[in-house]
């Protein structure tokens, strides 16, 4: 049985070592394809794989067509918009994610980027503080909850809106106040941090109108997916409203245009929210263990294509 780890953006070595240990302990063989730049290398590597672990790597119908033995693909991470779920189902491949395993890493980056932003990107000029500011979390899942926990320590007033949770469910952990609606979250908060997945419904949903609801000096933080932003709308708005800032861990397609907003825009060169040793170990090992458990007991707890 062969388990392929195919990661264009590799895990830390310590995580790969851990994955290898889990795979070999269970009597399987590990194959490693890292930093590939040609999709043909992925096609070749997946040809005899029974299981595959990926990160944001695209698992398309074409990839699956080359994977004659594949029974399971695990996205070591939360968002699985990179997996063609329909094609997985059509091929009888079980698709899973590893929810929660890398969420603290993303949450810490949110706070790090926020400090960087309110201190004027460390340019030496007088900035501002996060204490007492209103932070709005759009979606209150694993990442949102970790951001809330840390933001509380900063003395921020935390609000959240999640279309799948009631106000009571949001407020049950005693950390965030539930906002009445998504619009209310943008109207109320000084900073809004996005934690929604990229779905047909959320793509382009963060647009001119909704961001324009933020009051003067608003900051939009995006560590989710670039696809949820209507970039043309946000560019137009930032040109009109010179008080707004956009910071993101998902470089927009229009990075060059956003760069014109000097001092109001920052993007990491490569998505790095989940790029910590701890998150790599947590998500990578969870993926390897889920594969072993699936083969041994048929456990499909984290299946996302059902
Ligand atoms: C996720 O959805 O888990 C994060 O966006 C991390 O993605 P990555 O594994 O490509 O860093």
PDB file of C-alpha atoms and ligand atoms in Angstrom:
ATOM      1  CA  UNK A   1       0.000   0.000   0.000  1.00  0.00           C
ATOM      2  CA  UNK A   2       1.506   3.345  -1.031  1.00  0.00           C
ATOM      3  CA  UNK A   3       0.787   6.695   0.647  1.00  0.00           C
ATOM      4  CA  UNK A   4       1.838   9.691  -1.427  1.00  0.00           C
ATOM      5  CA  UNK A   5       2.529  13.045   0.209  1.00  0.00           C
ATOM      6  CA  UNK A   6       2.215  15.577  -2.619  1.00  0.00           C
ATOM      7  CA  UNK A   7       2.961  19.069  -1.381  1.00  0.00           C
ATOM      8  CA  UNK A   8       3.928  21.902  -3.673  1.00  0.00           C
ATOM      9  CA  UNK A   9       4.503  23.872  -0.440  1.00  0.00           C
ATOM     10  CA  UNK A  10       6.262  21.256   1.723  1.00  0.00           C
ATOM     11  CA  UNK A  11       5.615  20.430   5.353  1.00  0.00           C
ATOM     12  CA  UNK A  12       8.416  21.083   7.847  1.00  0.00           C
ATOM     13  CA  UNK A  13      10.872  18.144   7.903  1.00  0.00           C
ATOM     14  CA  UNK A  14       9.846  17.176  11.413  1.00  0.00           C
ATOM     15  CA  UNK A  15       6.255  16.733  10.177  1.00  0.00           C
ATOM     16  CA  UNK A  16       7.349  14.615   7.200  1.00  0.00           C
ATOM     17  CA  UNK A  17       9.380  12.442   9.597  1.00  0.00           C
ATOM     18  CA  UNK A  18       6.272  12.005  11.759  1.00  0.00           C
ATOM     19  CA  UNK A  19       4.085  11.135   8.766  1.00  0.00           C
ATOM     20  CA  UNK A  20       6.673   8.590   7.620  1.00  0.00           C
ATOM     21  CA  UNK A  21       6.658   7.006  11.067  1.00  0.00           C
ATOM     22  CA  UNK A  22       2.852   6.641  11.095  1.00  0.00           C
ATOM     23  CA  UNK A  23       2.793   5.311   7.526  1.00  0.00           C
ATOM     24  CA  UNK A  24       5.586   2.770   8.058  1.00  0.00           C
ATOM     25  CA  UNK A  25       4.320   1.687  11.488  1.00  0.00           C
ATOM     26  CA  UNK A  26       1.113   0.679   9.747  1.00  0.00           C
ATOM     27  CA  UNK A  27       3.026  -1.325   7.158  1.00  0.00           C
ATOM     28  CA  UNK A  28       2.585   1.088   4.239  1.00  0.00           C
ATOM     29  CA  UNK A  29       5.159   2.721   1.996  1.00  0.00           C
ATOM     30  CA  UNK A  30       5.656   6.512   1.846  1.00  0.00           C
ATOM     31  CA  UNK A  31       6.270   8.386  -1.404  1.00  0.00           C
ATOM     32  CA  UNK A  32       7.190  12.047  -1.277  1.00  0.00           C
ATOM     33  CA  UNK A  33       6.661  14.651  -3.992  1.00  0.00           C
ATOM     34  CA  UNK A  34       7.602  18.125  -2.777  1.00  0.00           C
ATOM     35  CA  UNK A  35       7.970  21.520  -4.468  1.00  0.00           C
ATOM     36  CA  UNK A  36       6.803  20.188  -7.817  1.00  0.00           C
ATOM     37  CA  UNK A  37       6.328  22.781 -10.523  1.00  0.00           C
ATOM     38  CA  UNK A  38       5.050  20.522 -13.300  1.00  0.00           C
ATOM     39  CA  UNK A  39       1.660  18.847 -12.904  1.00  0.00           C
ATOM     40  CA  UNK A  40       3.030  15.914 -14.911  1.00  0.00           C
ATOM     41  CA  UNK A  41       5.228  15.088 -11.920  1.00  0.00           C
ATOM     42  CA  UNK A  42       2.078  14.834  -9.811  1.00  0.00           C
ATOM     43  CA  UNK A  43       0.391  12.650 -12.449  1.00  0.00           C
ATOM     44  CA  UNK A  44       3.396  10.289 -12.408  1.00  0.00           C
ATOM     45  CA  UNK A  45       3.651  10.204  -8.619  1.00  0.00           C
ATOM     46  CA  UNK A  46      -0.034   9.481  -8.073  1.00  0.00           C
ATOM     47  CA  UNK A  47      -0.166   6.659 -10.647  1.00  0.00           C
ATOM     48  CA  UNK A  48       0.402   3.848  -8.129  1.00  0.00           C
ATOM     49  CA  UNK A  49      -0.692   5.591  -4.909  1.00  0.00           C
ATOM     50  CA  UNK A  50      -3.429   4.037  -2.760  1.00  0.00           C
ATOM     51  CA  UNK A  51      -3.731   7.150  -0.590  1.00  0.00           C
ATOM     52  CA  UNK A  52      -2.652  10.737  -0.970  1.00  0.00           C
ATOM     53  CA  UNK A  53      -2.005  13.608   1.439  1.00  0.00           C
ATOM     54  CA  UNK A  54      -2.074  17.131  -0.001  1.00  0.00           C
ATOM     55  CA  UNK A  55      -2.178  20.729   1.222  1.00  0.00           C
ATOM     56  CA  UNK A  56      -3.539  23.401  -1.142  1.00  0.00           C
ATOM     57  CA  UNK A  57      -2.469  21.225  -4.075  1.00  0.00           C
ATOM     58  CA  UNK A  58      -5.205  20.958  -6.689  1.00  0.00           C
ATOM     59  CA  UNK A  59      -6.720  17.511  -6.927  1.00  0.00           C
ATOM     60  CA  UNK A  60      -8.520  17.763 -10.241  1.00  0.00           C
ATOM     61  CA  UNK A  61     -10.317  15.194 -12.375  1.00  0.00           C
ATOM     62  CA  UNK A  62      -7.111  14.917 -14.432  1.00  0.00           C
ATOM     63  CA  UNK A  63      -5.073  14.078 -11.326  1.00  0.00           C
ATOM     64  CA  UNK A  64      -7.660  11.461 -10.354  1.00  0.00           C
ATOM     65  CA  UNK A  65      -7.634  10.027 -13.890  1.00  0.00           C
ATOM     66  CA  UNK A  66      -3.942   9.235 -13.383  1.00  0.00           C
ATOM     67  CA  UNK A  67      -4.581   7.668  -9.966  1.00  0.00           C
ATOM     68  CA  UNK A  68      -5.690   4.157 -10.809  1.00  0.00           C
ATOM     69  CA  UNK A  69      -5.335   2.755  -7.263  1.00  0.00           C
ATOM     70  CA  UNK A  70      -6.377   5.776  -5.230  1.00  0.00           C
ATOM     71  CA  UNK A  71      -8.936   5.125  -2.504  1.00  0.00           C
ATOM     72  CA  UNK A  72      -8.535   8.153  -0.268  1.00  0.00           C
ATOM     73  CA  UNK A  73      -7.205  11.707  -0.481  1.00  0.00           C
ATOM     74  CA  UNK A  74      -6.738  13.761   2.662  1.00  0.00           C
ATOM     75  CA  UNK A  75      -6.319  17.515   2.526  1.00  0.00           C
ATOM     76  CA  UNK A  76      -4.035  18.171   5.516  1.00  0.00           C
ATOM     77  CA  UNK A  77      -5.810  21.343   6.523  1.00  0.00           C
ATOM     78  CA  UNK A  78      -9.227  22.910   6.739  1.00  0.00           C
ATOM     79  CA  UNK A  79     -10.319  24.346   3.374  1.00  0.00           C
ATOM     80  CA  UNK A  80     -10.922  21.716   0.714  1.00  0.00           C
ATOM     81  CA  UNK A  81     -11.858  23.965  -2.205  1.00  0.00           C
ATOM     82  CA  UNK A  82      -8.757  22.548  -3.937  1.00  0.00           C
ATOM     83  CA  UNK A  83     -10.343  19.093  -4.191  1.00  0.00           C
ATOM     84  CA  UNK A  84     -12.739  18.281  -7.024  1.00  0.00           C
ATOM     85  CA  UNK A  85     -15.249  16.517  -4.798  1.00  0.00           C
ATOM     86  CA  UNK A  86     -17.532  15.472  -7.633  1.00  0.00           C
ATOM     87  CA  UNK A  87     -14.650  13.820  -9.453  1.00  0.00           C
ATOM     88  CA  UNK A  88     -13.558  12.108  -6.202  1.00  0.00           C
ATOM     89  CA  UNK A  89     -17.065  10.740  -5.718  1.00  0.00           C
ATOM     90  CA  UNK A  90     -17.328   9.658  -9.355  1.00  0.00           C
ATOM     91  CA  UNK A  91     -14.057   7.735  -8.981  1.00  0.00           C
ATOM     92  CA  UNK A  92     -15.069   6.234  -5.638  1.00  0.00           C
ATOM     93  CA  UNK A  93     -12.303   8.131  -3.834  1.00  0.00           C
ATOM     94  CA  UNK A  94     -12.997   9.195  -0.247  1.00  0.00           C
ATOM     95  CA  UNK A  95     -11.994  12.837   0.329  1.00  0.00           C
ATOM     96  CA  UNK A  96     -11.261  14.134   3.834  1.00  0.00           C
ATOM     97  CA  UNK A  97      -9.863  17.205   5.559  1.00  0.00           C
ATOM     98  CA  UNK A  98      -8.293  17.559   9.023  1.00  0.00           C
ATOM     99  CA  UNK A  99     -10.399  20.294  10.646  1.00  0.00           C
ATOM    100  CA  UNK A 100      -8.929  22.317  13.479  1.00  0.00           C
ATOM    101  CA  UNK A 101      -5.389  20.989  13.176  1.00  0.00           C
ATOM    102  CA  UNK A 102      -3.794  24.154  11.818  1.00  0.00           C
ATOM    103  CA  UNK A 103      -6.229  26.754  13.134  1.00  0.00           C
ATOM    104  CA  UNK A 104      -4.084  28.154  15.948  1.00  0.00           C
ATOM    105  CA  UNK A 105      -1.288  28.859  13.469  1.00  0.00           C
ATOM    106  CA  UNK A 106      -3.643  30.858  11.247  1.00  0.00           C
ATOM    107  CA  UNK A 107      -5.087  32.689  14.255  1.00  0.00           C
ATOM    108  CA  UNK A 108      -1.637  33.697  15.501  1.00  0.00           C
ATOM    109  CA  UNK A 109      -0.816  35.062  12.060  1.00  0.00           C
ATOM    110  CA  UNK A 110      -4.016  37.133  12.069  1.00  0.00           C
ATOM    111  CA  UNK A 111      -2.932  38.823  15.280  1.00  0.00           C
ATOM    112  CA  UNK A 112       0.668  39.207  14.067  1.00  0.00           C
ATOM    113  CA  UNK A 113      -0.478  40.874  10.852  1.00  0.00           C
ATOM    114  CA  UNK A 114      -2.826  43.114  12.811  1.00  0.00           C
ATOM    115  CA  UNK A 115      -0.065  44.380  15.102  1.00  0.00           C
ATOM    116  CA  UNK A 116       2.115  44.919  12.021  1.00  0.00           C
ATOM    117  CA  UNK A 117      -0.698  46.898  10.391  1.00  0.00           C
ATOM    118  CA  UNK A 118      -1.693  49.140  13.291  1.00  0.00           C
ATOM    119  CA  UNK A 119       1.999  49.916  13.897  1.00  0.00           C
ATOM    120  CA  UNK A 120       2.230  51.232  10.336  1.00  0.00           C
ATOM    121  CA  UNK A 121       4.137  48.226   9.046  1.00  0.00           C
ATOM    122  CA  UNK A 122       6.964  49.054  11.450  1.00  0.00           C
ATOM    123  CA  UNK A 123       7.925  52.260   9.644  1.00  0.00           C
ATOM    124  CA  UNK A 124       8.790  54.037  12.886  1.00  0.00           C
ATOM    125  CA  UNK A 125       5.800  56.406  12.844  1.00  0.00           C
ATOM    126  CA  UNK A 126       3.301  56.543  15.687  1.00  0.00           C
ATOM    127  CA  UNK A 127       0.639  53.886  15.229  1.00  0.00           C
ATOM    128  CA  UNK A 128      -2.267  52.632  17.296  1.00  0.00           C
ATOM    129  CA  UNK A 129      -3.154  49.763  19.637  1.00  0.00           C
ATOM    130  CA  UNK A 130      -5.524  46.849  19.425  1.00  0.00           C
ATOM    131  CA  UNK A 131      -6.742  47.100  23.027  1.00  0.00           C
ATOM    132  CA  UNK A 132     -10.315  48.336  23.193  1.00  0.00           C
ATOM    133  CA  UNK A 133     -10.865  47.980  19.438  1.00  0.00           C
ATOM    134  CA  UNK A 134     -13.822  46.031  18.083  1.00  0.00           C
ATOM    135  CA  UNK A 135     -12.815  42.920  16.162  1.00  0.00           C
ATOM    136  CA  UNK A 136     -15.415  41.223  13.954  1.00  0.00           C
ATOM    137  CA  UNK A 137     -15.004  37.587  12.978  1.00  0.00           C
ATOM    138  CA  UNK A 138     -16.860  36.520   9.876  1.00  0.00           C
ATOM    139  CA  UNK A 139     -17.500  32.847  10.676  1.00  0.00           C
ATOM    140  CA  UNK A 140     -16.901  31.348  14.082  1.00  0.00           C
ATOM    141  CA  UNK A 141     -15.323  27.990  13.352  1.00  0.00           C
ATOM    142  CA  UNK A 142     -11.957  26.640  14.459  1.00  0.00           C
ATOM    143  CA  UNK A 143      -9.903  29.598  13.235  1.00  0.00           C
ATOM    144  CA  UNK A 144     -12.417  32.245  14.315  1.00  0.00           C
ATOM    145  CA  UNK A 145     -12.558  30.808  17.829  1.00  0.00           C
ATOM    146  CA  UNK A 146      -8.772  30.796  18.140  1.00  0.00           C
ATOM    147  CA  UNK A 147      -8.577  34.393  16.942  1.00  0.00           C
ATOM    148  CA  UNK A 148     -11.253  35.324  19.489  1.00  0.00           C
ATOM    149  CA  UNK A 149      -9.320  33.654  22.314  1.00  0.00           C
ATOM    150  CA  UNK A 150      -6.089  35.492  21.481  1.00  0.00           C
ATOM    151  CA  UNK A 151      -7.810  38.819  20.726  1.00  0.00           C
ATOM    152  CA  UNK A 152      -9.445  38.678  24.135  1.00  0.00           C
ATOM    153  CA  UNK A 153      -5.939  38.621  25.631  1.00  0.00           C
ATOM    154  CA  UNK A 154      -5.187  41.796  23.673  1.00  0.00           C
ATOM    155  CA  UNK A 155      -8.181  43.418  25.375  1.00  0.00           C
ATOM    156  CA  UNK A 156     -10.212  43.606  22.171  1.00  0.00           C
ATOM    157  CA  UNK A 157     -13.983  43.547  22.068  1.00  0.00           C
ATOM    158  CA  UNK A 158     -14.791  40.513  19.946  1.00  0.00           C
ATOM    159  CA  UNK A 159     -17.892  40.106  17.763  1.00  0.00           C
ATOM    160  CA  UNK A 160     -18.735  37.236  15.446  1.00  0.00           C
ATOM    161  CA  UNK A 161     -21.268  36.352  12.806  1.00  0.00           C
ATOM    162  CA  UNK A 162     -21.685  32.860  11.425  1.00  0.00           C
ATOM    163  CA  UNK A 163     -24.586  31.959   9.163  1.00  0.00           C
ATOM    164  CA  UNK A 164     -24.603  28.436  10.573  1.00  0.00           C
ATOM    165  CA  UNK A 165     -24.663  29.434  14.254  1.00  0.00           C
ATOM    166  CA  UNK A 166     -27.196  31.235  16.412  1.00  0.00           C
ATOM    167  CA  UNK A 167     -26.240  34.216  18.553  1.00  0.00           C
ATOM    168  CA  UNK A 168     -26.555  31.925  21.593  1.00  0.00           C
ATOM    169  CA  UNK A 169     -24.201  29.341  20.109  1.00  0.00           C
ATOM    170  CA  UNK A 170     -21.624  32.049  19.386  1.00  0.00           C
ATOM    171  CA  UNK A 171     -21.927  33.462  22.872  1.00  0.00           C
ATOM    172  CA  UNK A 172     -21.819  30.070  24.621  1.00  0.00           C
ATOM    173  CA  UNK A 173     -18.033  30.153  25.119  1.00  0.00           C
ATOM    174  CA  UNK A 174     -18.291  33.594  26.717  1.00  0.00           C
ATOM    175  CA  UNK A 175     -15.707  35.172  24.421  1.00  0.00           C
ATOM    176  CA  UNK A 176     -17.480  36.755  21.450  1.00  0.00           C
ATOM    177  CA  UNK A 177     -20.690  38.724  21.129  1.00  0.00           C
ATOM    178  CA  UNK A 178     -22.961  37.516  18.349  1.00  0.00           C
ATOM    179  CA  UNK A 179     -23.626  40.127  15.654  1.00  0.00           C
ATOM    180  CA  UNK A 180     -27.156  40.291  14.245  1.00  0.00           C
ATOM    181  CA  UNK A 181     -26.021  39.939  10.634  1.00  0.00           C
ATOM    182  CA  UNK A 182     -22.980  40.071   8.414  1.00  0.00           C
ATOM    183  CA  UNK A 183     -23.731  43.706   7.613  1.00  0.00           C
ATOM    184  CA  UNK A 184     -24.034  44.515  11.312  1.00  0.00           C
ATOM    185  CA  UNK A 185     -20.593  42.984  11.890  1.00  0.00           C
ATOM    186  CA  UNK A 186     -19.022  45.279   9.271  1.00  0.00           C
ATOM    187  CA  UNK A 187     -20.967  48.296  10.597  1.00  0.00           C
ATOM    188  CA  UNK A 188     -19.969  47.662  14.213  1.00  0.00           C
ATOM    189  CA  UNK A 189     -16.325  46.652  14.045  1.00  0.00           C
ATOM    190  CA  UNK A 190     -13.047  48.513  13.575  1.00  0.00           C
ATOM    191  CA  UNK A 191     -11.442  45.391  12.132  1.00  0.00           C
ATOM    192  CA  UNK A 192     -13.105  42.497  10.304  1.00  0.00           C
ATOM    193  CA  UNK A 193     -11.276  39.191   9.911  1.00  0.00           C
ATOM    194  CA  UNK A 194     -12.558  36.682   7.349  1.00  0.00           C
ATOM    195  CA  UNK A 195     -12.823  33.001   8.258  1.00  0.00           C
ATOM    196  CA  UNK A 196     -15.331  31.790   5.687  1.00  0.00           C
ATOM    197  CA  UNK A 197     -14.573  28.958   3.264  1.00  0.00           C
ATOM    198  CA  UNK A 198     -14.549  29.522  -0.500  1.00  0.00           C
ATOM    199  CA  UNK A 199     -17.858  28.142  -1.746  1.00  0.00           C
ATOM    200  CA  UNK A 200     -20.187  29.000  -4.614  1.00  0.00           C
ATOM    201  CA  UNK A 201     -22.076  31.192  -2.157  1.00  0.00           C
ATOM    202  CA  UNK A 202     -19.112  32.997  -0.579  1.00  0.00           C
ATOM    203  CA  UNK A 203     -17.014  33.623  -3.692  1.00  0.00           C
ATOM    204  CA  UNK A 204     -16.901  37.389  -4.474  1.00  0.00           C
ATOM    205  CA  UNK A 205     -19.181  37.974  -1.469  1.00  0.00           C
ATOM    206  CA  UNK A 206     -16.860  40.480   0.213  1.00  0.00           C
ATOM    207  CA  UNK A 207     -17.608  43.320  -2.137  1.00  0.00           C
ATOM    208  CA  UNK A 208     -17.676  47.113  -2.405  1.00  0.00           C
ATOM    209  CA  UNK A 209     -20.994  47.470  -0.570  1.00  0.00           C
ATOM    210  CA  UNK A 210     -20.249  45.289   2.414  1.00  0.00           C
ATOM    211  CA  UNK A 211     -16.734  46.631   3.085  1.00  0.00           C
ATOM    212  CA  UNK A 212     -18.053  50.172   2.630  1.00  0.00           C
ATOM    213  CA  UNK A 213     -20.177  49.596   5.747  1.00  0.00           C
ATOM    214  CA  UNK A 214     -17.025  49.826   7.876  1.00  0.00           C
ATOM    215  CA  UNK A 215     -16.565  53.099   9.651  1.00  0.00           C
ATOM    216  CA  UNK A 216     -13.548  55.363   9.239  1.00  0.00           C
ATOM    217  CA  UNK A 217     -10.192  53.642   9.563  1.00  0.00           C
ATOM    218  CA  UNK A 218     -11.553  50.134   9.048  1.00  0.00           C
ATOM    219  CA  UNK A 219      -9.177  47.236   8.503  1.00  0.00           C
ATOM    220  CA  UNK A 220     -10.105  44.112   6.539  1.00  0.00           C
ATOM    221  CA  UNK A 221      -8.006  41.003   7.262  1.00  0.00           C
ATOM    222  CA  UNK A 222      -8.147  38.011   4.959  1.00  0.00           C
ATOM    223  CA  UNK A 223      -6.453  34.767   5.925  1.00  0.00           C
ATOM    224  CA  UNK A 224      -9.210  32.746   4.249  1.00  0.00           C
ATOM    225  CA  UNK A 225      -9.266  32.578   0.431  1.00  0.00           C
ATOM    226  CA  UNK A 226      -8.660  35.249  -2.201  1.00  0.00           C
ATOM    227  CA  UNK A 227     -11.740  34.044  -4.092  1.00  0.00           C
ATOM    228  CA  UNK A 228     -14.123  35.407  -1.436  1.00  0.00           C
ATOM    229  CA  UNK A 229     -13.049  38.967  -2.280  1.00  0.00           C
ATOM    230  CA  UNK A 230     -14.534  40.940  -5.153  1.00  0.00           C
ATOM    231  CA  UNK A 231     -11.150  42.448  -5.956  1.00  0.00           C
ATOM    232  CA  UNK A 232     -12.441  44.983  -8.485  1.00  0.00           C
ATOM    233  CA  UNK A 233     -14.959  46.249  -5.937  1.00  0.00           C
ATOM    234  CA  UNK A 234     -12.402  46.446  -3.142  1.00  0.00           C
ATOM    235  CA  UNK A 235      -9.900  48.267  -5.375  1.00  0.00           C
ATOM    236  CA  UNK A 236     -12.567  50.817  -6.307  1.00  0.00           C
ATOM    237  CA  UNK A 237     -13.534  51.289  -2.671  1.00  0.00           C
ATOM    238  CA  UNK A 238      -9.953  51.691  -1.447  1.00  0.00           C
ATOM    239  CA  UNK A 239      -9.347  54.287  -4.161  1.00  0.00           C
ATOM    240  CA  UNK A 240     -12.382  56.226  -2.927  1.00  0.00           C
ATOM    241  CA  UNK A 241     -11.869  55.686   0.775  1.00  0.00           C
ATOM    242  CA  UNK A 242      -8.298  56.410   1.686  1.00  0.00           C
ATOM    243  CA  UNK A 243      -8.958  55.473   5.320  1.00  0.00           C
ATOM    244  CA  UNK A 244      -9.414  51.728   4.661  1.00  0.00           C
ATOM    245  CA  UNK A 245      -6.709  49.087   4.924  1.00  0.00           C
ATOM    246  CA  UNK A 246      -6.541  45.553   3.518  1.00  0.00           C
ATOM    247  CA  UNK A 247      -4.102  42.958   4.854  1.00  0.00           C
ATOM    248  CA  UNK A 248      -4.057  39.418   3.617  1.00  0.00           C
ATOM    249  CA  UNK A 249      -2.313  36.084   3.714  1.00  0.00           C
ATOM    250  CA  UNK A 250      -3.739  35.167   0.353  1.00  0.00           C
ATOM    251  CA  UNK A 251      -2.155  37.287  -2.324  1.00  0.00           C
ATOM    252  CA  UNK A 252      -4.865  38.817  -4.522  1.00  0.00           C
ATOM    253  CA  UNK A 253      -4.761  38.351  -8.270  1.00  0.00           C
ATOM    254  CA  UNK A 254      -4.629  42.160  -8.421  1.00  0.00           C
ATOM    255  CA  UNK A 255      -1.609  42.396  -6.078  1.00  0.00           C
ATOM    256  CA  UNK A 256       0.074  44.935  -8.371  1.00  0.00           C
ATOM    257  CA  UNK A 257      -2.963  47.245  -8.274  1.00  0.00           C
ATOM    258  CA  UNK A 258      -3.382  46.901  -4.497  1.00  0.00           C
ATOM    259  CA  UNK A 259       0.297  47.789  -4.039  1.00  0.00           C
ATOM    260  CA  UNK A 260      -0.589  51.307  -5.214  1.00  0.00           C
ATOM    261  CA  UNK A 261      -2.263  51.807  -1.803  1.00  0.00           C
ATOM    262  CA  UNK A 262       0.991  52.295   0.004  1.00  0.00           C
ATOM    263  CA  UNK A 263       0.720  51.997   3.771  1.00  0.00           C
ATOM    264  CA  UNK A 264      -2.792  50.545   3.459  1.00  0.00           C
ATOM    265  CA  UNK A 265      -2.093  47.151   1.931  1.00  0.00           C
ATOM    266  CA  UNK A 266      -0.005  44.154   2.843  1.00  0.00           C
ATOM    267  CA  UNK A 267       0.063  40.625   1.430  1.00  0.00           C
ATOM    268  CA  UNK A 268       2.338  37.732   2.352  1.00  0.00           C
ATOM    269  CA  UNK A 269       4.327  36.551  -0.666  1.00  0.00           C
ATOM    270  CA  UNK A 270       3.053  32.979  -0.201  1.00  0.00           C
ATOM    271  CA  UNK A 271       0.158  31.725   1.929  1.00  0.00           C
ATOM    272  CA  UNK A 272       1.766  31.056   5.285  1.00  0.00           C
ATOM    273  CA  UNK A 273      -1.057  30.971   7.846  1.00  0.00           C
ATOM    274  CA  UNK A 274      -0.662  27.254   8.432  1.00  0.00           C
ATOM    275  CA  UNK A 275       3.073  27.241   7.800  1.00  0.00           C
ATOM    276  CA  UNK A 276       4.381  26.390  11.263  1.00  0.00           C
ATOM    277  CA  UNK A 277       6.083  23.215  12.446  1.00  0.00           C
ATOM    278  CA  UNK A 278       3.276  22.648  14.931  1.00  0.00           C
ATOM    279  CA  UNK A 279       0.492  23.023  12.366  1.00  0.00           C
ATOM    280  CA  UNK A 280       2.390  20.856   9.870  1.00  0.00           C
ATOM    281  CA  UNK A 281       2.814  18.149  12.495  1.00  0.00           C
ATOM    282  CA  UNK A 282      -0.798  18.370  13.677  1.00  0.00           C
ATOM    283  CA  UNK A 283      -2.370  18.360  10.216  1.00  0.00           C
ATOM    284  CA  UNK A 284       0.144  15.977   8.615  1.00  0.00           C
ATOM    285  CA  UNK A 285      -0.067  13.366  11.358  1.00  0.00           C
ATOM    286  CA  UNK A 286      -3.835  13.658  11.539  1.00  0.00           C
ATOM    287  CA  UNK A 287      -3.961  12.998   7.780  1.00  0.00           C
ATOM    288  CA  UNK A 288      -1.687   9.959   8.070  1.00  0.00           C
ATOM    289  CA  UNK A 289      -3.657   8.572  11.020  1.00  0.00           C
ATOM    290  CA  UNK A 290      -6.979   9.144   9.257  1.00  0.00           C
ATOM    291  CA  UNK A 291      -5.685   7.179   6.264  1.00  0.00           C
ATOM    292  CA  UNK A 292      -4.485   4.294   8.457  1.00  0.00           C
ATOM    293  CA  UNK A 293      -7.782   4.276  10.334  1.00  0.00           C
ATOM    294  CA  UNK A 294      -9.749   4.323   7.088  1.00  0.00           C
ATOM    295  CA  UNK A 295      -7.844   1.338   5.715  1.00  0.00           C
ATOM    296  CA  UNK A 296      -8.017  -0.598   8.979  1.00  0.00           C
ATOM    297  CA  UNK A 297     -11.526   0.150  10.250  1.00  0.00           C
ATOM    298  CA  UNK A 298     -13.292   1.987   7.421  1.00  0.00           C
ATOM    299  CA  UNK A 299     -13.571   5.126   9.571  1.00  0.00           C
ATOM    300  CA  UNK A 300     -14.828   7.995   7.372  1.00  0.00           C
ATOM    301  CA  UNK A 301     -15.467  10.543  10.109  1.00  0.00           C
ATOM    302  CA  UNK A 302     -13.856  13.459   8.295  1.00  0.00           C
ATOM    303  CA  UNK A 303     -15.151  12.623   4.831  1.00  0.00           C
ATOM    304  CA  UNK A 304     -16.200  15.748   2.925  1.00  0.00           C
ATOM    305  CA  UNK A 305     -17.638  14.156  -0.250  1.00  0.00           C
ATOM    306  CA  UNK A 306     -20.685  12.445   1.130  1.00  0.00           C
TER     307      UNK A 306
HETATM  308  C1  LIG B   1      -6.247  25.523   5.217  1.00  0.00           C
HETATM  309  O1  LIG B   1      -7.273  25.608   4.543  1.00  0.00           O
HETATM  310  O2  LIG B   1      -6.050  24.587   6.009  1.00  0.00           O
HETATM  311  C2  LIG B   1      -5.226  26.621   5.161  1.00  0.00           C
HETATM  312  O3  LIG B   1      -5.560  27.572   4.220  1.00  0.00           O
HETATM  313  C3  LIG B   1      -3.809  26.116   4.979  1.00  0.00           C
HETATM  314  O4  LIG B   1      -3.438  25.856   3.662  1.00  0.00           O
HETATM  315  P1  LIG B   1      -1.973  25.283   3.320  1.00  0.00           P
HETATM  316  O5  LIG B   1      -1.893  23.884   3.813  1.00  0.00           O
HETATM  317  O6  LIG B   1      -1.848  25.380   1.839  1.00  0.00           O
HETATM  318  O7  LIG B   1      -0.956  26.140   4.020  1.00  0.00           O
END
